Structures are given as C-alpha cells and as structure tokens.
CSV table of C-alpha atoms and ligand atoms in Angstrom, one decimal:
chain,number,residue,atom,x,y,z
A,5,MET,CA,-63.2,10.7,-120.6
A,6,ARG,CA,-61.4,11.9,-123.7
A,7,PHE,CA,-59.0,9.3,-123.3
A,8,ALA,CA,-61.3,6.7,-122.8
A,9,ALA,CA,-63.3,7.8,-125.9
A,10,ALA,CA,-60.1,7.8,-128.0
A,11,VAL,CA,-59.5,3.9,-126.9
A,12,ALA,CA,-63.1,3.3,-127.4
A,13,PHE,CA,-62.9,4.5,-131.0
A,14,CYS,CA,-59.7,2.3,-131.9
A,15,ALA,CA,-61.4,-0.8,-130.0
A,16,LEU,CA,-64.5,-0.5,-132.1
A,17,SER,CA,-62.8,0.1,-135.4
A,18,GLU,CA,-60.5,-3.1,-134.8
A,19,THR,CA,-63.4,-5.5,-134.3
A,20,GLY,CA,-66.3,-3.5,-135.5
A,21,ALA,CA,-68.7,-4.8,-132.9
A,22,ALA,CA,-70.1,-3.0,-129.8
A,23,ALA,CA,-69.4,-4.6,-126.5
A,24,THR,CA,-72.3,-5.8,-124.4
A,25,TYR,CA,-72.6,-6.9,-120.7
A,26,SER,CA,-74.0,-10.4,-121.3
A,27,ARG,CA,-71.4,-11.5,-124.1
A,28,ASP,CA,-68.1,-9.5,-123.3
A,29,VAL,CA,-68.1,-7.7,-119.9
A,30,ALA,CA,-69.7,-10.2,-117.5
A,31,PRO,CA,-67.1,-12.8,-118.1
A,32,ILE,CA,-64.3,-10.4,-117.4
A,33,LEU,CA,-65.8,-8.9,-114.4
A,34,TYR,CA,-66.7,-12.5,-112.8
A,35,ARG,CA,-63.2,-13.7,-113.4
A,36,HIS,CA,-61.1,-10.7,-112.4
A,37,CYS,CA,-63.2,-8.6,-110.0
A,38,ALA,CA,-65.8,-10.8,-108.4
A,39,PRO,CA,-63.1,-12.8,-106.1
A,40,CYS,CA,-63.1,-9.4,-104.0
A,41,HIS,CA,-66.1,-7.4,-105.5
A,42,ARG,CA,-68.8,-9.6,-103.8
A,43,PRO,CA,-70.5,-9.6,-100.2
A,44,GLY,CA,-68.4,-10.2,-97.2
A,45,GLN,CA,-64.8,-9.4,-99.2
A,46,SER,CA,-62.7,-6.4,-99.2
A,47,ALA,CA,-64.0,-4.3,-102.0
A,48,PRO,CA,-66.6,-1.8,-101.1
A,49,PHE,CA,-69.4,-2.7,-103.5
A,50,PRO,CA,-70.3,-6.0,-105.5
A,51,LEU,CA,-69.6,-6.5,-109.3
A,52,LEU,CA,-71.9,-9.5,-109.7
A,53,THR,CA,-75.1,-8.2,-111.7
A,54,PHE,CA,-75.6,-6.1,-114.7
A,55,GLN,CA,-77.0,-3.3,-112.3
A,56,ASP,CA,-73.8,-3.4,-110.2
A,57,ALA,CA,-71.7,-2.9,-113.2
A,58,ALA,CA,-73.8,-0.4,-115.3
A,59,ALA,CA,-73.9,1.8,-112.3
A,60,ARG,CA,-70.2,2.2,-112.3
A,61,ALA,CA,-69.3,1.8,-115.9
A,62,LYS,CA,-67.3,4.7,-116.3
A,63,LEU,CA,-65.3,4.2,-113.0
A,64,ILE,CA,-64.6,0.6,-114.1
A,65,ALA,CA,-63.2,2.0,-117.3
A,66,ALA,CA,-61.1,4.4,-115.7
A,67,VAL,CA,-59.7,2.2,-112.8
A,68,THR,CA,-58.9,-0.6,-115.2
A,69,ALA,CA,-57.3,1.7,-117.8
A,70,ASN,CA,-55.2,3.2,-115.3
A,71,HIS,CA,-54.3,-0.2,-113.9
A,72,THR,CA,-55.4,0.5,-110.1
A,73,MET,CA,-57.9,-2.5,-110.6
A,74,PRO,CA,-57.5,-5.3,-110.3
A,75,PRO,CA,-55.0,-4.6,-107.6
A,76,TRP,CA,-51.3,-6.0,-108.6
A,77,LYS,CA,-48.2,-4.2,-107.7
A,78,PRO,CA,-45.5,-6.1,-109.6
A,79,VAL,CA,-44.6,-5.0,-113.2
A,80,LEU,CA,-46.3,-7.7,-115.3
A,81,GLY,CA,-43.7,-9.8,-117.2
A,82,TYR,CA,-41.0,-8.8,-114.7
A,83,GLY,CA,-40.8,-12.1,-112.3
A,84,ASN,CA,-43.2,-14.8,-113.3
A,85,PHE,CA,-45.8,-15.1,-110.2
A,86,ALA,CA,-48.4,-17.5,-109.5
A,87,HIS,CA,-51.7,-16.0,-109.0
A,88,ALA,CA,-50.9,-12.6,-110.9
A,89,ARG,CA,-53.7,-10.4,-111.4
A,90,GLY,CA,-54.2,-8.3,-114.6
A,91,LEU,CA,-56.2,-7.6,-117.6
A,92,SER,CA,-55.2,-7.9,-121.1
A,93,ALA,CA,-54.9,-4.9,-123.4
A,94,GLY,CA,-57.9,-6.4,-125.2
A,95,GLU,CA,-59.9,-6.8,-121.9
A,96,ILE,CA,-59.5,-3.2,-120.9
A,97,GLY,CA,-60.3,-1.9,-124.4
A,98,THR,CA,-63.8,-3.9,-124.1
A,99,LEU,CA,-64.6,-2.3,-120.7
A,100,VAL,CA,-63.5,1.0,-121.8
A,101,ARG,CA,-65.6,0.6,-125.1
A,102,TRP,CA,-68.5,-0.6,-123.2
A,103,ALA,CA,-68.6,2.4,-120.9
A,104,ALA,CA,-68.2,5.0,-123.8
A,105,ASP,CA,-71.1,3.2,-125.6
A,106,GLY,CA,-73.5,3.7,-122.4
A,107,ALA,CA,-73.0,0.4,-120.9
A,108,PRO,CA,-75.4,-1.7,-123.2
A,109,ILE,CA,-76.7,-5.1,-121.6
A,110,GLY,CA,-77.0,-7.0,-124.9
A,111,ASP,CA,-79.1,-10.2,-124.7
A,112,GLY,CA,-80.3,-10.0,-121.0
A,113,GLY,CA,-81.4,-13.7,-121.2
A,114,ALA,CA,-77.9,-14.8,-122.2
A,115,ILE,CA,-76.0,-13.2,-119.3
A,116,PRO,CA,-73.9,-16.1,-117.7
A,117,ALA,CA,-74.4,-17.3,-114.2
A,118,ALA,CA,-72.2,-15.4,-111.9
A,119,PRO,CA,-69.5,-17.6,-110.3
A,120,THR,CA,-70.0,-19.5,-106.9
A,121,PHE,CA,-67.3,-19.1,-104.3
A,122,PRO,CA,-66.7,-21.5,-101.2
A,123,SER,CA,-68.5,-19.7,-98.4
A,124,ASP,CA,-66.4,-21.8,-95.7
A,125,TRP,CA,-62.7,-22.6,-95.7
A,126,LYS,CA,-61.2,-22.8,-99.1
A,127,MET,CA,-59.5,-26.0,-98.5
A,128,GLY,CA,-62.2,-27.6,-96.3
A,129,LYS,CA,-62.1,-28.2,-92.6
A,130,PRO,CA,-58.8,-27.3,-90.9
A,131,ASP,CA,-56.9,-29.8,-88.8
A,132,LEU,CA,-56.5,-27.0,-86.3
A,133,MET,CA,-58.5,-23.7,-86.0
A,134,VAL,CA,-57.7,-20.8,-83.9
A,135,THR,CA,-59.7,-17.6,-83.3
A,136,LEU,CA,-58.5,-14.3,-81.7
A,137,PRO,CA,-59.3,-14.8,-78.1
A,138,LYS,CA,-61.7,-11.8,-78.1
A,139,ALA,CA,-63.2,-9.4,-80.6
A,140,PHE,CA,-61.3,-6.3,-81.5
A,141,THR,CA,-62.9,-2.9,-82.1
A,142,VAL,CA,-62.0,-1.0,-85.0
A,143,PRO,CA,-62.9,2.6,-84.8
A,144,ALA,CA,-65.1,4.3,-87.1
A,145,ASP,CA,-62.3,6.7,-88.3
A,146,GLY,CA,-58.7,7.8,-87.5
A,147,PRO,CA,-55.5,6.5,-88.7
A,148,ASP,CA,-55.0,3.1,-89.6
A,149,LEU,CA,-54.0,0.6,-86.8
A,150,TYR,CA,-51.2,-2.1,-86.7
A,151,GLN,CA,-52.1,-4.5,-83.8
A,152,CYS,CA,-50.5,-7.9,-82.9
A,153,PHE,CA,-52.7,-10.6,-81.4
A,154,VAL,CA,-51.0,-13.6,-79.5
A,155,VAL,CA,-53.0,-16.8,-79.9
A,156,PRO,CA,-51.9,-19.8,-78.1
A,157,LEU,CA,-52.0,-22.9,-80.4
A,158,GLY,CA,-52.2,-25.4,-77.5
A,159,LEU,CA,-50.1,-27.9,-79.1
A,160,SER,CA,-48.4,-30.5,-76.7
A,161,GLU,CA,-46.3,-31.8,-79.5
A,162,GLU,CA,-44.5,-30.7,-82.8
A,163,ARG,CA,-46.8,-30.5,-85.9
A,164,TYR,CA,-45.8,-30.0,-89.4
A,165,VAL,CA,-47.8,-27.6,-91.8
A,166,ARG,CA,-48.7,-27.8,-95.3
A,167,ALA,CA,-51.1,-24.9,-95.7
A,168,ILE,CA,-52.6,-22.1,-93.7
A,169,GLU,CA,-55.8,-20.0,-94.3
A,170,PHE,CA,-56.3,-16.7,-92.5
A,171,ARG,CA,-60.0,-15.6,-92.7
A,172,PRO,CA,-60.6,-12.1,-91.6
A,173,GLY,CA,-63.7,-11.7,-89.3
A,174,ASN,CA,-64.6,-8.6,-91.1
A,175,ALA,CA,-62.8,-8.2,-94.5
A,176,LEU,CA,-64.0,-4.4,-94.8
A,177,VAL,CA,-61.5,-3.4,-92.2
A,178,VAL,CA,-58.6,-5.8,-92.4
A,179,HIS,CA,-56.1,-4.7,-95.0
A,180,HIS,CA,-53.5,-7.2,-94.5
A,181,ALA,CA,-52.2,-9.8,-92.0
A,182,LEU,CA,-48.7,-11.5,-91.1
A,183,LEU,CA,-48.4,-14.6,-89.3
A,184,PHE,CA,-45.4,-15.6,-87.0
A,185,THR,CA,-44.9,-18.1,-84.3
A,186,ASP,CA,-43.3,-17.5,-81.0
A,187,THR,CA,-42.0,-20.3,-78.8
A,188,GLY,CA,-40.1,-18.1,-76.2
A,189,GLY,CA,-43.3,-16.3,-74.7
A,190,SER,CA,-41.8,-13.0,-75.9
A,191,ALA,CA,-45.1,-11.7,-77.7
A,192,ARG,CA,-47.1,-13.0,-74.6
A,193,ARG,CA,-44.9,-10.7,-72.3
A,194,ILE,CA,-45.5,-7.8,-74.7
A,195,ALA,CA,-49.1,-8.4,-75.0
A,196,GLY,CA,-49.9,-8.9,-71.2
A,197,GLY,CA,-52.7,-11.0,-71.8
A,198,GLY,CA,-54.4,-8.8,-74.9
A,199,SER,CA,-52.9,-7.4,-77.9
A,200,TYR,CA,-50.4,-4.6,-78.6
A,201,SER,CA,-49.8,-2.1,-81.4
A,202,CYS,CA,-47.0,-2.9,-83.7
A,203,PHE,CA,-46.2,-1.1,-87.0
A,204,GLY,CA,-43.7,-2.7,-89.5
A,205,THR,CA,-42.1,-5.4,-87.4
A,206,PRO,CA,-44.0,-7.6,-84.9
A,207,GLY,CA,-42.1,-6.0,-81.8
A,208,PHE,CA,-39.9,-9.4,-81.1
A,209,LEU,CA,-37.8,-11.9,-82.7
A,210,PRO,CA,-40.3,-14.5,-84.1
A,211,THR,CA,-39.3,-18.2,-84.1
A,212,SER,CA,-40.7,-18.4,-87.6
A,213,ALA,CA,-42.7,-16.3,-90.2
A,214,LEU,CA,-45.6,-18.4,-91.7
A,215,GLY,CA,-46.5,-15.9,-94.6
A,216,GLY,CA,-49.3,-13.5,-94.9
A,217,TRP,CA,-52.7,-12.7,-96.2
A,218,SER,CA,-54.1,-9.7,-98.2
A,219,PRO,CA,-57.5,-9.2,-99.8
A,220,GLY,CA,-58.4,-11.8,-102.6
A,221,ASN,CA,-55.3,-13.9,-101.5
A,222,HIS,CA,-55.2,-17.7,-101.7
A,223,PRO,CA,-54.3,-20.0,-98.8
A,224,ILE,CA,-50.5,-20.2,-97.9
A,225,HIS,CA,-48.8,-23.2,-99.2
A,226,PHE,CA,-45.6,-24.5,-98.2
A,227,PRO,CA,-43.4,-26.3,-100.8
A,228,ARG,CA,-43.4,-30.1,-100.8
A,229,ASP,CA,-40.9,-31.6,-98.3
A,230,ALA,CA,-40.6,-28.3,-96.7
A,231,ALA,CA,-43.4,-28.1,-94.3
A,232,GLY,CA,-43.7,-25.5,-91.8
A,233,THR,CA,-42.9,-26.3,-88.1
A,234,LEU,CA,-45.3,-25.6,-85.1
A,235,HIS,CA,-43.4,-26.4,-81.8
A,236,ALA,CA,-44.9,-27.5,-78.7
A,237,GLY,CA,-46.3,-24.9,-76.9
A,238,ALA,CA,-45.9,-22.2,-79.6
A,239,ASP,CA,-48.2,-19.1,-79.9
A,240,VAL,CA,-49.1,-17.9,-83.3
A,241,VAL,CA,-48.7,-14.1,-83.5
A,242,ILE,CA,-51.1,-12.2,-86.0
A,243,GLN,CA,-50.1,-8.8,-87.1
A,244,ILE,CA,-53.1,-6.9,-88.8
A,245,HIS,CA,-53.4,-3.9,-90.6
A,246,PHE,CA,-57.0,-2.3,-90.0
A,247,HIS,CA,-58.4,0.4,-92.1
A,248,PRO,CA,-61.2,2.1,-90.6
A,249,SER,CA,-64.5,2.0,-92.7
A,250,GLY,CA,-66.2,4.8,-91.7
A,251,LYS,CA,-68.3,3.2,-89.0
A,252,ALA,CA,-67.0,1.2,-85.8
A,253,GLU,CA,-66.6,-2.5,-86.6
A,254,GLU,CA,-65.9,-5.6,-84.6
A,255,GLU,CA,-63.1,-7.9,-86.1
A,256,GLN,CA,-62.3,-11.4,-84.9
A,257,SER,CA,-60.0,-13.4,-87.4
A,258,ARG,CA,-59.8,-17.1,-87.6
A,259,VAL,CA,-56.7,-19.0,-88.8
A,260,GLY,CA,-57.0,-22.6,-90.1
A,261,PHE,CA,-53.8,-25.0,-90.2
A,262,TYR,CA,-53.7,-28.0,-92.3
A,263,PHE,CA,-51.2,-30.6,-91.1
A,264,THR,CA,-49.0,-33.3,-92.7
A,265,SER,CA,-47.5,-36.0,-90.9
A,266,LYS,CA,-44.3,-35.6,-93.1
A,267,ALA,CA,-41.6,-34.0,-91.2
A,268,PRO,CA,-39.7,-31.4,-93.5
A,269,THR,CA,-36.7,-32.7,-95.4
A,270,ARG,CA,-35.9,-29.3,-96.8
A,271,ARG,CA,-36.3,-26.0,-95.4
A,272,VAL,CA,-37.1,-22.4,-96.8
A,273,ALA,CA,-34.4,-19.9,-95.9
A,274,ASP,CA,-34.8,-16.1,-95.9
A,275,VAL,CA,-32.1,-14.4,-97.8
A,276,ALA,CA,-32.5,-10.9,-96.9
A,277,LEU,CA,-31.2,-7.9,-98.8
A,278,THR,CA,-31.6,-4.9,-96.4
A,279,SER,CA,-30.1,-1.8,-95.3
A,280,ARG,CA,-30.1,0.2,-92.1
A,281,ASN,CA,-27.9,2.9,-93.9
A,282,ILE,CA,-31.1,5.3,-94.7
A,283,ASP,CA,-30.8,9.0,-94.3
A,284,ILE,CA,-33.1,10.8,-96.5
A,285,ALA,CA,-33.0,14.6,-96.6
A,286,PRO,CA,-36.5,16.4,-97.0
A,287,GLY,CA,-37.3,17.0,-100.7
A,288,ASP,CA,-35.0,14.4,-102.1
A,289,THR,CA,-37.2,12.7,-104.7
A,290,ALA,CA,-34.8,9.7,-105.6
A,291,TYR,CA,-32.8,8.5,-102.7
A,292,LYS,CA,-31.5,5.0,-103.5
A,293,VAL,CA,-30.9,2.0,-101.0
A,294,ARG,CA,-28.8,-0.9,-102.3
A,295,ASP,CA,-27.9,-4.2,-101.1
A,296,HIS,CA,-26.4,-7.4,-102.5
A,297,PHE,CA,-25.3,-10.9,-101.7
A,298,THR,CA,-23.6,-13.6,-103.7
A,299,LEU,CA,-25.0,-17.0,-103.2
A,300,PRO,CA,-22.6,-19.7,-101.7
A,301,ILE,CA,-24.6,-22.7,-102.8
A,302,ASP,CA,-27.1,-23.8,-105.5
A,303,VAL,CA,-30.8,-22.9,-104.4
A,304,HIS,CA,-34.4,-22.4,-105.9
A,305,ALA,CA,-36.0,-19.2,-105.0
A,306,ILE,CA,-39.8,-19.9,-104.5
A,307,GLY,CA,-41.1,-16.4,-103.4
A,308,ILE,CA,-40.1,-12.9,-102.7
A,309,ILE,CA,-41.4,-10.4,-100.2
A,310,PRO,CA,-40.5,-6.7,-100.3
A,311,HIS,CA,-41.0,-4.2,-97.4
A,312,ALA,CA,-40.5,-0.4,-97.0
A,313,HIS,CA,-42.7,2.2,-95.4
A,314,TYR,CA,-44.6,5.1,-97.1
A,315,LEU,CA,-41.6,6.9,-98.8
A,316,CYS,CA,-40.5,4.1,-100.8
A,317,ARG,CA,-41.6,4.4,-104.6
A,318,ASP,CA,-39.8,1.9,-106.7
A,319,MET,CA,-38.3,-1.4,-105.8
A,320,LYS,CA,-36.3,-3.6,-108.0
A,321,GLY,CA,-34.6,-7.1,-107.5
A,322,THR,CA,-32.4,-8.9,-109.9
A,323,ALA,CA,-30.2,-11.8,-109.9
A,324,THR,CA,-27.1,-12.1,-112.3
A,325,LEU,CA,-26.0,-15.8,-112.8
A,326,PRO,CA,-22.5,-16.7,-112.9
A,327,ASN,CA,-22.7,-17.1,-116.7
A,328,GLY,CA,-23.8,-13.4,-116.8
A,329,SER,CA,-27.5,-13.9,-117.6
A,330,LEU,CA,-29.8,-11.5,-115.8
A,331,ILE,CA,-32.9,-12.9,-114.1
A,332,ARG,CA,-35.7,-10.4,-113.0
A,333,LEU,CA,-37.0,-11.2,-109.5
A,334,LEU,CA,-39.5,-8.2,-108.8
A,335,TRP,CA,-40.1,-4.6,-110.0
A,336,ILE,CA,-42.7,-2.5,-108.1
A,337,ARG,CA,-42.9,1.0,-109.8
A,338,ASP,CA,-45.7,2.5,-107.4
A,339,TRP,CA,-45.0,0.9,-104.1
A,340,ASP,CA,-48.1,1.3,-101.7
A,341,PHE,CA,-47.6,0.4,-98.2
A,342,ASN,CA,-51.3,-0.5,-98.1
A,343,TRP,CA,-50.9,-3.4,-100.5
A,344,GLN,CA,-48.1,-5.3,-99.0
A,345,ASP,CA,-48.1,-8.7,-100.7
A,346,GLN,CA,-45.7,-11.8,-100.5
A,347,TYR,CA,-45.2,-13.1,-104.2
A,348,GLU,CA,-44.7,-16.5,-105.1
A,349,TYR,CA,-43.0,-17.7,-108.3
A,350,ALA,CA,-45.2,-19.9,-110.6
A,351,THR,CA,-42.2,-22.3,-111.1
A,352,PRO,CA,-39.2,-22.2,-108.8
A,353,VAL,CA,-36.3,-20.1,-109.9
A,354,ALA,CA,-32.9,-21.7,-110.1
A,355,LEU,CA,-30.1,-19.7,-108.8
A,356,PRO,CA,-26.8,-21.5,-109.0
A,357,GLU,CA,-23.8,-20.8,-106.6
A,358,GLY,CA,-22.1,-17.6,-107.5
A,359,THR,CA,-25.4,-15.9,-108.4
A,360,TRP,CA,-25.2,-12.2,-107.5
A,361,ILE,CA,-28.5,-10.9,-106.0
A,362,GLU,CA,-29.2,-7.2,-105.8
A,363,MET,CA,-31.9,-4.7,-104.6
A,364,GLU,CA,-32.3,-1.0,-105.5
A,365,PHE,CA,-35.0,0.6,-103.6
A,366,THR,CA,-35.9,4.4,-104.4
A,367,TYR,CA,-37.5,6.8,-102.0
A,368,ASP,CA,-39.1,10.1,-102.6
A,369,ASN,CA,-39.3,12.3,-99.5
A,370,SER,CA,-40.8,15.5,-101.4
A,371,ALA,CA,-44.2,17.0,-100.7
A,372,GLY,CA,-45.2,15.7,-104.1
A,373,ASN,CA,-45.2,12.2,-102.8
A,374,PRO,CA,-48.9,11.6,-101.9
A,375,HIS,CA,-47.9,8.9,-99.2
A,376,ASN,CA,-45.3,11.2,-97.5
A,377,PRO,CA,-46.5,11.0,-93.8
A,378,SER,CA,-44.9,14.4,-92.7
A,379,SER,CA,-46.0,17.9,-94.1
A,380,PRO,CA,-43.6,19.5,-94.7
A,381,PRO,CA,-41.3,16.7,-95.3
A,382,LYS,CA,-38.9,15.9,-92.7
A,383,ARG,CA,-35.5,14.1,-92.5
A,384,VAL,CA,-36.0,10.3,-92.4
A,385,THR,CA,-33.9,7.8,-91.0
A,386,TRP,CA,-34.0,3.9,-90.6
A,387,GLY,CA,-36.5,2.6,-88.0
A,388,ALA,CA,-39.6,0.7,-87.2
A,389,GLY,CA,-41.8,3.7,-86.6
A,390,SER,CA,-44.5,4.7,-89.5
A,391,ARG,CA,-42.4,7.9,-90.0
A,392,ASP,CA,-39.2,6.0,-90.3
A,393,GLU,CA,-38.1,4.1,-93.2
A,394,MET,CA,-37.0,0.5,-93.9
A,395,ALA,CA,-35.7,-1.5,-96.9
A,396,GLY,CA,-36.0,-5.2,-97.0
A,397,LEU,CA,-36.2,-7.5,-100.0
A,398,HIS,CA,-36.5,-11.0,-98.6
A,399,LEU,CA,-35.9,-13.9,-101.2
A,400,GLN,CA,-37.5,-17.1,-99.9
A,401,VAL,CA,-35.1,-20.0,-101.1
A,402,VAL,CA,-34.9,-23.8,-100.9
A,403,PRO,CA,-31.2,-25.3,-101.0
A,404,ASP,CA,-30.8,-27.8,-103.6
A,405,ARG,CA,-28.9,-29.9,-101.2
A,406,MET,CA,-29.9,-29.5,-97.6
A,407,GLU,CA,-26.4,-30.2,-96.5
A,408,ASP,CA,-25.3,-27.1,-98.1
A,409,LEU,CA,-27.9,-25.0,-95.6
A,410,PRO,CA,-25.2,-24.3,-93.0
A,411,GLU,CA,-23.0,-22.6,-95.5
A,412,LEU,CA,-25.7,-20.3,-96.5
A,413,GLY,CA,-26.5,-19.4,-93.0
A,414,LYS,CA,-22.8,-18.7,-92.5
A,415,ALA,CA,-22.6,-16.4,-95.4
A,416,LEU,CA,-25.8,-14.6,-94.4
A,417,TRP,CA,-24.3,-14.1,-91.0
A,418,GLY,CA,-21.2,-12.8,-92.5
A,419,LYS,CA,-23.3,-10.2,-94.4
A,420,VAL,CA,-25.0,-9.0,-91.2
A,421,MET,CA,-21.6,-8.7,-89.4
A,422,ARG,CA,-20.1,-6.8,-92.3
A,423,SER,CA,-22.8,-4.3,-92.5
A,424,VAL,CA,-22.9,-3.7,-88.7
A,425,GLY,CA,-19.1,-3.2,-89.2
A,426,GLY,CA,-20.1,-0.5,-91.9
A,427,GLU,CA,-17.7,-2.1,-94.4
A,428,PHE,CA,-18.0,-0.8,-97.9
A,429,TYR,CA,-17.7,-3.3,-100.6
A,430,LYS,CA,-17.7,-3.0,-104.2
A,431,ARG,CA,-20.0,-4.8,-106.9
A,432,PRO,CA,-17.4,-6.7,-109.1
A,433,ASP,CA,-17.1,-5.1,-112.6
A,434,THR,CA,-17.7,-8.5,-114.2
A,435,ASN,CA,-21.2,-8.5,-113.2
A,436,PRO,CA,-23.0,-5.7,-115.1
A,437,VAL,CA,-26.6,-5.3,-113.9
A,438,GLN,CA,-28.8,-2.9,-115.8
B,20,HEC,C1,-57.8,-8.2,-104.7
B,20,HEC,C2,-59.1,-7.6,-104.5
B,20,HEC,C3,-59.5,-6.8,-105.7
B,20,HEC,C4,-59.9,-7.2,-106.8
B,20,HEC,C5,-59.3,-8.6,-107.5
B,20,HEC,C6,-60.5,-6.1,-107.5
B,20,HEC,N1,-60.8,-5.1,-106.7
B,20,HEC,FE1,-61.6,-3.4,-107.2
B,20,HEC,N2,-61.3,-2.7,-105.4
B,20,HEC,C7,-60.8,-3.5,-104.1
B,20,HEC,C8,-60.7,-2.8,-102.8
B,20,HEC,C9,-60.2,-3.2,-101.7
B,20,HEC,C10,-61.2,-1.3,-103.3
B,20,HEC,C11,-61.3,-0.5,-102.3
B,20,HEC,C12,-60.2,0.7,-102.4
B,20,HEC,C13,-59.0,0.3,-101.9
B,20,HEC,O1,-59.0,-0.2,-100.7
B,20,HEC,O2,-57.9,0.4,-102.7
B,20,HEC,C14,-61.6,-1.5,-104.5
B,20,HEC,C15,-62.3,-0.6,-105.3
B,20,HEC,C16,-62.6,-0.5,-106.7
B,20,HEC,C17,-63.2,0.6,-107.3
B,20,HEC,C18,-63.5,1.9,-106.8
B,20,HEC,C19,-62.3,3.0,-106.9
B,20,HEC,C20,-62.7,4.4,-106.4
B,20,HEC,O3,-61.8,5.3,-106.9
B,20,HEC,O4,-63.7,4.7,-105.9
B,20,HEC,C21,-63.6,0.2,-108.5
B,20,HEC,C22,-64.3,0.9,-109.6
B,20,HEC,C23,-63.0,-1.2,-108.7
B,20,HEC,N3,-62.6,-1.6,-107.6
B,20,HEC,C24,-63.3,-2.0,-109.7
B,20,HEC,C25,-62.7,-3.1,-110.0
B,20,HEC,C26,-62.6,-4.1,-111.2
B,20,HEC,C27,-63.4,-3.4,-112.5
B,20,HEC,C28,-61.9,-5.1,-111.0
B,20,HEC,C29,-61.8,-6.2,-111.8
B,20,HEC,C30,-61.3,-5.8,-113.2
B,20,HEC,C31,-61.5,-5.0,-109.5
B,20,HEC,N4,-61.9,-4.0,-109.0
B,20,HEC,C32,-60.9,-6.0,-108.9
B,20,HEC,C33,-60.2,-4.9,-104.2
B,20,HEC,C34,-60.4,-5.4,-105.5
C-alpha cells in the first residue's frame, strides 16, 4: 500500500486533521456505498456499521482509489448523466487516509444514523405487478447464464406506462436484466411454456424495448408525453444475466408497472449506430469499428445504450453540430460486459437537423485482455454468440416535432439498406471530430 500511504500523507498535510469514521467516513459510505452494500442487495457484504467498514478499510481505500467502486463505467464529465456514481478526489483522499491511520472510529457516540431505504416498491404499489411464472434455479457455479422469461401481462386493452420497476427475487445472482415486449407471440413459441437461453439479443424481434435494470439502479421513467405502450395481449420478455454465487439459489423476479391515462403524444426513437462488419484477427489489440449517421430532423437525446461483448475495451460516441461544435455523448474506457447499463442524460441534449453522430469502438483480441473468452485468442466475427462480437451505440431521441418522425424513420432505414449493400461512404472533411 505504498501508493495509499503517499496519498494519505498529502491529504493529511493539506487538512492537518485525521479522518475518523464518525465524522468523515460514515457519511461517504452511507451515501455512495450503502445503496448496494446492505442486506438483500447485490453487493457481497454490508457497509452500514463501523465494524463493517473497519474490517475492510484497506480494501475500501484500494477499490475507491482505483475507481472500481462505486461501479460507474462512463468517464465522469464526458456526457452529463443522471444518477452518475463517483467519489470526489477529496472523498477518496479521506477514505485512503482513514485506512492508512488504522481506521479510527472517532467519537463513537456521534456516528450518524444509517440511512433507511424503502423495503418495498420504490414508487409505492404498482398498477400492475407480474412475477416470473415459476422460480428459476441458478446453479452454485459454472458459467454465467443468460435466460429469457416470457410473462403474459394479461391486458385486454392498450395501457400506457410512465414508470417500471424491476425487482430481482435474489439480488446476489441477478447481474442485470433487460425488458422487452412481444405482441406476436414469437418469444412464447421459442420458450415453449418455460424460459430459454439467450445471450446478447433476446432471440426475436421485440415489439418494443422497455429499458433495463442493473444493481443499484433507479426505476425506469418514461419522458413526459412519451409514455411506453403495452398492447392488448402483449407479453413482457425479461432477459436476465445470472452470475452464480457459490451456492445454488432460487430466483423469481418481479416487475411493477405504473400506468398513466395519457396516451403518448411523442415517441422515443432509437438511433442505432451499429456495424456487422467485424472481423478481428487473433492478437489484434486495437481493432476499430465505426459508424455514423446524420440527423435529418431536430431531436433531443434523452439517453444512450452501448452494447458489445467481451473483447470491446473502449467505446466513444460524439455528436458534431452543424455549427461545428462537438458534443460528448459517452466514453467508456474499460468496457465490462458484466456492467451493462443504460445511461440517461441529466438534461436532454439538443441535436439539431444536420448533426453528425459518430461512434468508435475499440476491441482487444489479444491474450492480454482478461475478458477474452478464447485462450489462445481466435478470429472473431460479428454474431450473437458469447464468443462473437457486436457493436451498437443506441441513442434514445425524442423528435422536437412529432410530424418529423417518419423522416427520421426513412433516413434510418436508408442507413440500414446502405450497410447491407456494403456501400462505403466517407465522413465529410468539414466536420472534424477529435
Ligand atoms: C451499484 C452497486 C454498488 C455500489 C454503489 C457500490 N458497490 Fe461495492 N460492490 C458491488 C458489487 C456487486 C460487488 C461485488 C463485485 C462485483 O460484482 O463486481 C462489490 C464489491 C465491493 C468490494 C469488494 C471488492 C473485492 O475485490 O473483493 C468492496 C471493497 C466494495 N465493493 C466497496 C465499495 C465502496 C467503498 C463503495 C462506495 C464508495 C461501493 N462499494 C459502492 C456493488 C456496489
């Protein structure tokens, strides 16, 4: 812990005071760690008491100093996201100094009360609650499982959704979940009455994507005037990524839907930057996949969802406005398939007609990539399997004027057709993107 000691020395000489649990550390852990590090949540141990924290003081200093905790993949400041997680340099300094000083409690009588969390639905009783039809057994060990569950909603008429909360039955094994709707019965046919294995994609063309859940996440909210639609007779399909915990666990997740009587007057559209043109030689440490799209209408971006499998290391999304200014959409420098998230902008990002949106993903197919599923590395091409790769950056946009939506649809369709035809087209020189 040489590094920690050096940081501790600097921090101490700046403030001249030792950090104590009761005054300095408890408020940081309550705010930034307790949402996951408490009983019934995803993290493997609680961080609610002095004893919890003191026993792991050095580990806490190490994982916060190297930014693995709290988990947050996007580079802070590159894209302004709601619910971003991260500690300030001062907070990290406090934790490091406290550990180096031997984790003093300070005034034991002055420890602030641990935060309380809603034990039930975060938004109160849902208007519609569904549960996986039967419990699923996650084995004690073995590889991670990706399983799709088809749950009939039993709706006899169309309903509009303003919010959704996913609640894992057993947070220790549910790594993340994605929710889709299916009106055509395709998923039911694949599942044959139960559930089915599905990695990456849900294995059918969903009617809609409703968003996702990962540990510590907030309920999914739909923008005002742009409620989600559940059609009569629709099923919700829940794709869950399970991570075995070391002992066999039973899991039966629930989903709560919150309705609104207001039919949506606006719709969220998916501007998908993707490429199937992926062919990565074994040993290549910096294989690039790029795609771009020029917006034909004025929109506001409300969120962004990146997707790739294990080999991807770096993901960058930018927008260049017609006036040449660059907007940072997302940058992940250490992509980890296990922390797939959907990111919501703190305030919607205005992207006028003519904005050039671009993605660049970098893949590392060498033995030096600890996530590489093949040893020795093998040639990897596009595909839905866990040893294949994908590249997708999905910008969730709301058109400023709904009557423009068909034009966006047409342009996106044109993009798909050009990519199928393999036509190569060049970025205009007038739009430099760094
Ligand atoms: C969003 C949920 C979440 C938050 C917030 C969070 N953790 Fe964690 N933490 C986890 C999970 C899940 C694990 C288990 C390891 C994994 O799956 O990556 C973990 C593991 C750890 C570990 C064990 C690491 C190891 O190598 O054994 C430490 C220490 C830790 N967290 C400390 C913290 C601290 C300190 C904070 C707050 C500054 C924090 N965590 C915030 C979810 C979270």
